[in-house]
Amino acid sequence: MNTHNAEEEIKAKKEHREPIMLPFFSCHTFRHTFCTRFCENETNVKVIQAVMGHADINTTMDIYAEVTETKKREAMENLSKNMKIF
């Protein structure tokens, strides 16, 4: 448990309220987030692969890069505007 959560539990108990806990995350979580955001802003997957330090592009794209609901929606809106069929 991180220090904030331990301190927050004690403080909340003293104040008779529910604690506001921070979820667990790690530096590796930030690495995944970085890759996802990088993919959202860079179209050259070889650049992304090189920056991430992966020997295989599949590691970059299948494990680290995520597709957010927001980006899927934006992509469909852009397609709709460009094709004028939706």
GROMACS .gro file of C-alpha atoms in nm:
model
   86
    1MET     CA    1   0.000   0.000   0.000
    2ASN     CA    2   0.136   0.341  -0.078
    3THR     CA    3   0.197   0.608   0.185
    4HIS     CA    4  -0.093   0.826   0.073
    5ASN     CA    5  -0.343   0.545   0.115
    6ALA     CA    6  -0.215   0.451   0.459
    7GLU     CA    7  -0.228   0.812   0.577
    8GLU     CA    8  -0.566   0.868   0.412
    9GLU     CA    9  -0.720   0.571   0.591
   10ILE     CA   10  -0.614   0.709   0.929
   11LYS     CA   11  -0.724   1.065   0.845
   12ALA     CA   12  -1.062   0.953   0.710
   13LYS     CA   13  -1.126   0.741   1.016
   14LYS     CA   14  -1.055   1.040   1.242
   15GLU     CA   15  -1.284   1.258   1.029
   16HIS     CA   16  -1.560   0.991   1.013
   17ARG     CA   17  -1.565   0.974   0.634
   18GLU     CA   18  -1.481   0.734   0.356
   19PRO     CA   19  -1.112   0.744   0.255
   20ILE     CA   20  -1.016   0.871  -0.090
   21MET     CA   21  -0.778   0.603  -0.208
   22LEU     CA   22  -0.535   0.620  -0.497
   23PRO     CA   23  -0.538   0.311  -0.722
   24PHE     CA   24  -0.222   0.103  -0.752
   25PHE     CA   25  -0.005   0.189  -1.049
   26SER     CA   26   0.356   0.133  -1.142
   27CYS     CA   27   0.620   0.282  -1.368
   28HIS     CA   28   0.533   0.005  -1.610
   29THR     CA   29   0.175   0.135  -1.622
   30PHE     CA   30   0.315   0.471  -1.732
   31ARG     CA   31   0.510   0.292  -2.007
   32HIS     CA   32   0.188   0.144  -2.147
   33THR     CA   33   0.015   0.483  -2.125
   34PHE     CA   34   0.309   0.653  -2.297
   35CYS     CA   35   0.298   0.403  -2.584
   36THR     CA   36  -0.076   0.447  -2.627
   37ARG     CA   37  -0.052   0.826  -2.635
   38PHE     CA   38   0.248   0.808  -2.868
   39CYS     CA   39   0.050   0.588  -3.109
   40GLU     CA   40  -0.234   0.839  -3.099
   41ASN     CA   41   0.003   1.113  -3.214
   42GLU     CA   42   0.258   0.937  -3.436
   43THR     CA   43   0.169   0.742  -3.750
   44ASN     CA   44   0.511   0.589  -3.819
   45VAL     CA   45   0.503   0.264  -3.623
   46LYS     CA   46   0.876   0.208  -3.679
   47VAL     CA   47   0.947   0.529  -3.489
   48ILE     CA   48   0.722   0.414  -3.205
   49GLN     CA   49   0.890   0.071  -3.201
   50ALA     CA   50   1.236   0.230  -3.189
   51VAL     CA   51   1.147   0.470  -2.907
   52MET     CA   52   0.988   0.187  -2.707
   53GLY     CA   53   1.301  -0.023  -2.763
   54HIS     CA   54   1.118  -0.329  -2.893
   55ALA     CA   55   1.288  -0.570  -3.131
   56ASP     CA   56   0.950  -0.684  -3.264
   57ILE     CA   57   0.675  -0.445  -3.376
   58ASN     CA   58   0.418  -0.696  -3.253
   59THR     CA   59   0.529  -0.631  -2.895
   60THR     CA   60   0.470  -0.261  -2.944
   61MET     CA   61   0.135  -0.287  -3.115
   62ASP     CA   62  -0.018  -0.596  -2.950
   63ILE     CA   63   0.097  -0.553  -2.592
   64TYR     CA   64   0.170  -0.185  -2.528
   65ALA     CA   65  -0.057   0.015  -2.758
   66GLU     CA   66  -0.422   0.038  -2.656
   67VAL     CA   67  -0.715   0.182  -2.848
   68THR     CA   68  -0.933   0.412  -2.640
   69GLU     CA   69  -1.306   0.454  -2.692
   70THR     CA   70  -1.246   0.824  -2.754
   71LYS     CA   71  -1.000   0.752  -3.036
   72LYS     CA   72  -1.234   0.496  -3.194
   73ARG     CA   73  -1.516   0.750  -3.189
   74GLU     CA   74  -1.291   1.022  -3.336
   75ALA     CA   75  -1.179   0.786  -3.613
   76MET     CA   76  -1.539   0.704  -3.705
   77GLU     CA   77  -1.634   1.073  -3.702
   78ASN     CA   78  -1.340   1.154  -3.931
   79LEU     CA   79  -1.435   0.869  -4.163
   80SER     CA   80  -1.792   0.996  -4.171
   81LYS     CA   81  -1.679   1.349  -4.260
   82ASN     CA   82  -1.436   1.231  -4.527
   83MET     CA   83  -1.668   0.984  -4.694
   84LYS     CA   84  -1.991   1.176  -4.639
   85ILE     CA   85  -2.194   0.856  -4.619
   86PHE     CA   86  -2.289   0.846  -4.250
   0.00000   0.00000   0.00000
